[in-house]
Coordinates of C-alpha atoms in Angstrom, one line a residue:
X23 CA -0.2 0.1 -0.3
X24 CA 0.7 3.4 -0.7
X25 CA 1.3 5.6 2.5
X26 CA 1.8 9.0 3.8
X27 CA 3.6 9.7 7.6
X28 CA 3.5 13.3 8.5
X29 CA 5.6 13.9 11.3
X30 CA 8.0 11.2 11.5
X31 CA 9.0 12.6 15.3
X32 CA 9.3 8.9 17.7
X33 CA 5.7 7.7 17.0
X34 CA 5.4 8.9 13.0
X35 CA 9.3 7.1 12.9
X36 CA 8.1 3.7 14.3
X37 CA 5.3 3.4 12.4
X38 CA 7.4 4.2 9.2
X39 CA 9.9 1.3 10.4
X40 CA 7.3 -1.1 10.9
X41 CA 5.1 -0.6 7.8
X42 CA 8.0 -0.3 5.5
X43 CA 9.6 -3.1 6.5
X44 CA 6.4 -4.8 6.0
X45 CA 6.3 -4.1 2.1
X46 CA 4.3 -1.0 2.4
X47 CA 5.6 2.0 0.0
X48 CA 6.5 4.7 2.9
X49 CA 6.9 8.3 2.4
X50 CA 7.3 10.2 4.9
X51 CA 7.3 14.3 5.3
X52 CA 9.4 16.3 7.6
X53 CA 10.5 19.7 8.0
X54 CA 13.9 21.2 9.8
X55 CA 16.3 18.7 11.2
X56 CA 15.0 15.8 11.0
X57 CA 13.9 16.5 7.1
X58 CA 18.4 17.2 6.7
X59 CA 18.2 13.7 8.3
X60 CA 15.9 11.9 6.1
X61 CA 16.9 13.1 3.1
X62 CA 20.6 11.7 3.7
X63 CA 19.5 8.5 4.7
X64 CA 16.5 7.8 2.8
X65 CA 15.6 5.4 5.9
X66 CA 14.1 5.4 9.4
X67 CA 17.6 4.1 11.4
X68 CA 16.7 2.9 14.7
X69 CA 19.3 2.3 17.5
X70 CA 20.0 -1.0 16.5
X71 CA 21.5 0.3 13.5
X72 CA 18.4 -1.7 11.2
X73 CA 17.3 0.3 8.5
X74 CA 13.5 0.9 6.9
X75 CA 14.2 2.8 3.5
X76 CA 11.6 5.6 3.2
X77 CA 10.4 8.4 0.4
X78 CA 11.1 11.5 2.2
X79 CA 9.5 14.6 1.3
X80 CA 9.4 18.3 2.8
X81 CA 5.3 18.6 1.9
X82 CA 2.3 16.1 1.6
X83 CA 2.0 15.5 -2.5
X84 CA -2.1 16.9 -2.3
X85 CA -2.4 14.8 -5.8
X86 CA -1.3 11.5 -5.1
X87 CA -3.7 9.0 -4.6
X88 CA -2.5 7.7 -0.9
X89 CA -4.2 4.8 0.1
X90 CA -3.6 6.1 4.2
X91 CA -2.3 9.7 5.1
X92 CA -0.9 8.9 9.2
X93 CA -0.9 12.4 10.9
X94 CA 1.6 12.1 13.9
X95 CA 2.0 15.8 14.7
X96 CA 1.0 17.3 17.9
X97 CA -2.7 18.6 18.7
X98 CA -1.0 22.0 18.4
X99 CA 0.7 21.8 14.8
X100 CA -2.6 20.1 13.0
X101 CA -3.8 23.1 11.6
X102 CA -0.4 24.0 10.3
X103 CA -1.7 20.8 8.3
X104 CA -5.1 20.8 7.6
X105 CA -5.4 22.6 4.0
X106 CA -2.9 20.2 2.8
X107 CA -4.6 17.0 4.0
X108 CA -8.2 18.5 3.0
X109 CA -6.7 19.0 -0.7
X110 CA -5.1 15.9 -0.8
X111 CA -6.3 12.8 -2.7
X112 CA -6.0 10.5 -0.2
X113 CA -8.1 7.8 0.6
X114 CA -8.0 7.5 3.9
X115 CA -6.7 10.2 6.9
X116 CA -6.3 9.3 9.5
X117 CA -5.2 11.6 13.1
X118 CA -3.0 9.7 15.7
X119 CA -2.4 12.1 18.7
X120 CA -3.5 13.4 22.3
X121 CA -6.6 15.6 22.3
X122 CA -9.1 16.8 24.3
X123 CA -11.4 18.8 21.7
X124 CA -13.9 17.2 20.0
X125 CA -12.8 14.8 17.0
X126 CA -15.9 16.7 14.7
X127 CA -13.6 19.4 13.0
X128 CA -11.2 17.5 12.0
X129 CA -13.7 15.1 10.4
X130 CA -15.5 17.8 8.7
X131 CA -12.2 19.0 7.1
X132 CA -11.8 16.1 5.5
X133 CA -14.6 14.6 5.1
X134 CA -16.6 11.8 7.2
X135 CA -16.1 9.0 4.4
X136 CA -12.2 8.8 4.7
X137 CA -12.3 10.3 8.6
X138 CA -9.9 8.0 10.9
X139 CA -8.4 7.9 13.9
X140 CA -6.3 6.6 16.6
X141 CA -4.1 6.5 19.7
X142 CA -0.6 4.6 19.4
X143 CA 0.3 2.9 22.0
X144 CA 4.0 3.1 21.7
X145 CA 6.5 4.8 23.3
X146 CA 9.5 6.4 21.2
X147 CA 12.0 8.8 20.9
X148 CA 14.5 9.7 17.9
X149 CA 18.1 11.1 19.2
X150 CA 20.3 12.3 17.3
X151 CA 18.7 10.7 14.0
X152 CA 18.0 7.3 15.5
X153 CA 14.7 5.4 16.8
X154 CA 14.1 4.0 19.7
X155 CA 10.9 2.6 20.3
X156 CA 8.6 -0.4 22.4
X157 CA 5.9 -1.5 21.0
X158 CA 3.0 -2.2 23.2
X159 CA 1.8 -5.5 22.6
X160 CA -0.5 -6.8 25.3
X161 CA -3.4 -5.0 27.4
X162 CA -3.8 -1.7 25.8
X163 CA -2.6 -1.5 23.1
X164 CA -3.0 0.8 19.7
X165 CA -6.6 1.6 19.3
X166 CA -8.0 2.9 15.9
X167 CA -11.4 3.4 14.4
X168 CA -10.8 1.5 11.1
X169 CA -10.8 -2.3 11.0
X170 CA -9.5 -2.9 8.1
X171 CA -6.1 -0.4 9.3
X172 CA -6.1 -2.0 12.4
X173 CA -4.9 -5.1 11.0
X174 CA -2.6 -3.3 8.7
X175 CA -0.7 -2.6 11.5
X176 CA -0.9 -5.3 13.4
X177 CA 0.6 -7.3 10.6
X178 CA 3.3 -4.3 10.4
X179 CA 4.0 -5.4 14.4
X180 CA 2.0 -3.2 15.6
X181 CA -0.7 -4.8 17.5
X182 CA -3.9 -3.1 17.2
X183 CA -7.7 -2.8 18.0
X184 CA -11.1 -0.8 17.8
X185 CA -12.9 1.0 19.5
X186 CA -16.1 2.8 18.2
X187 CA -16.4 5.8 20.4
X188 CA -12.9 7.1 19.7
X189 CA -13.4 10.5 21.4
X190 CA -14.3 9.1 24.7
X191 CA -11.0 7.5 24.6
X192 CA -9.1 10.5 24.3
X193 CA -11.0 12.0 26.4
X194 CA -10.3 9.8 29.0
X195 CA -7.3 9.4 28.4
X196 CA -6.0 12.8 28.7
X197 CA -7.6 12.7 31.6
X198 CA -5.2 10.1 32.8
X199 CA -1.8 11.3 31.1
X200 CA -2.0 14.7 31.4
X201 CA -0.5 14.6 35.1
X202 CA 1.8 11.6 34.2
X203 CA 2.9 14.0 31.9
X204 CA 3.4 16.9 34.3
X205 CA 5.0 14.8 36.8
X206 CA 7.7 13.2 34.2
X207 CA 8.3 16.7 32.7
X208 CA 8.6 17.1 37.0
X209 CA 11.5 14.4 37.4
X210 CA 12.7 14.8 34.2
X211 CA 14.0 18.8 35.2
X212 CA 15.0 18.4 38.6
X213 CA 16.2 14.7 38.1
X214 CA 13.9 13.3 41.2
X215 CA 10.8 12.2 41.7
X216 CA 7.6 14.4 42.9
X217 CA 7.0 15.3 46.6
X218 CA 3.7 14.1 48.2
X219 CA 2.3 16.9 48.0
X220 CA 2.9 17.6 44.7
X221 CA 1.4 14.6 43.4
X222 CA -2.0 14.8 45.5
X223 CA -2.4 18.3 43.4
X224 CA -1.9 15.7 40.4
X225 CA -4.2 13.3 41.6
X226 CA -6.6 16.0 42.3
X227 CA -6.5 17.3 38.9
X228 CA -6.8 13.3 37.7
X229 CA -10.2 13.4 39.5
X230 CA -11.3 16.5 38.3
X231 CA -10.3 15.2 34.4
X232 CA -11.8 12.3 35.0
X233 CA -15.4 14.5 35.8
X234 CA -14.9 16.9 32.8
X235 CA -15.1 14.0 30.4
X236 CA -18.2 12.6 32.6
X237 CA -20.1 16.0 32.2
X238 CA -19.6 16.4 28.6
X239 CA -21.3 13.2 28.0
X240 CA -18.5 10.9 27.3
X241 CA -17.9 7.2 28.9
X242 CA -15.1 6.4 30.8
X243 CA -13.2 3.6 28.7
X244 CA -11.8 1.3 28.4
X245 CA -12.9 -0.9 31.0
X246 CA -9.2 -0.4 33.2
X247 CA -9.6 3.0 33.5
X248 CA -13.0 3.3 34.1
X249 CA -11.9 1.3 37.7
X250 CA -8.9 3.9 37.9
X251 CA -11.1 6.5 38.0
X252 CA -12.8 4.9 41.0
X253 CA -9.7 4.5 43.2
X254 CA -9.2 7.5 45.5
X255 CA -6.9 10.1 45.7
X256 CA -4.2 9.1 47.9
X257 CA -3.8 6.0 45.8
X258 CA -3.4 7.9 42.4
X259 CA -1.1 10.3 44.5
X260 CA 0.8 7.1 45.5
X261 CA 0.5 5.8 42.0
X262 CA 2.0 8.9 40.3
X263 CA 4.6 9.4 42.6
X264 CA 5.9 6.1 42.0
X265 CA 5.5 6.5 38.3
X266 CA 7.6 9.8 39.1
X267 CA 10.8 7.8 40.3
X268 CA 10.7 5.5 37.1
X269 CA 13.8 5.8 35.4
X270 CA 13.1 4.3 32.3
X271 CA 10.0 6.4 31.7
X272 CA 11.2 9.6 33.1
X273 CA 13.7 10.4 30.4
X274 CA 9.9 11.0 28.3
X275 CA 9.9 14.1 30.4
X276 CA 12.3 15.8 28.1
X277 CA 9.8 16.6 25.9
X278 CA 9.0 19.5 27.3
X279 CA 5.6 21.2 28.6
X280 CA 4.1 21.5 25.5
X281 CA 1.6 18.8 24.8
X282 CA 0.4 19.1 28.3
X283 CA -0.7 23.0 27.9
X284 CA -2.4 21.9 25.2
X285 CA -4.5 19.4 26.8
X286 CA -4.7 22.0 29.9
X287 CA -6.1 24.2 27.5
X288 CA -8.7 22.1 25.9
X289 CA -10.0 21.1 28.5
X290 CA -10.1 24.3 30.3
X291 CA -11.7 26.2 27.4
X292 CA -14.6 22.3 27.1
X293 CA -15.8 24.1 31.3
X294 CA -14.5 27.5 32.1
X295 CA -14.2 27.9 35.1
X296 CA -14.6 24.7 36.1
X297 CA -11.1 23.5 36.4
X298 CA -9.3 24.9 39.2
X299 CA -6.8 21.8 40.0
X300 CA -6.4 21.4 36.2
X301 CA -4.6 24.7 35.9
X302 CA -2.8 24.9 38.8
X303 CA -0.7 22.0 37.7
X304 CA -0.2 23.6 33.9
X305 CA 3.3 23.2 33.4

């Protein structure tokens, strides 16, 4: 299949690597230093030195009849690429990033017939042009709205499942992931875990986010998140306190505050004046 990937950071590069190695024709659309590096290598290169050859472009070819355009930029960056996506001749446009906003705007921009959304269960970074990634293969794996593409991803080594209510899934995920992101940013910066007071503040923000999801008419999903949502704040704080001390995941805080800021701002905009705990942890 002919696939374009817009935004080959850690997530996009993992999809490009796996899909290219599975035999698909992959083009990555990049910018800046990442574009320069990819143009030199003409491949996604991982830390083990393995290569997956890809085509490289500075802009999406809107005339190409892509089977899939996979968009893995940050939510705050999507507006910059939306005109090209809307004009694209792609058969399917799948967005894949953290967001709390309603999916209706994106669906309207590219058309409901070819709109898809997903969320990657992948931990990945690109350092000095080399990809490090861990693909979750059990439990909460990559989740998408399109069964056909779930099979393509699974066959390429990225186990994927389908969820019928992706908006609820994404909003639930945002409610849980924002406090975790803030914990990692804090612990990465100071090279030490968050304090108990900070962990309790993060737990209060998590509770507030969960209440907001329900208030907006969404369901807490999937089931493990629904179960966690009923834990008392001290137990949530204990989980966050412990999480911030795991060296293996702390380096993810190096990504900086941009993503949690965008998510908190979207949550606050959805319920003005009703998110003081979330705004209090905004990095």
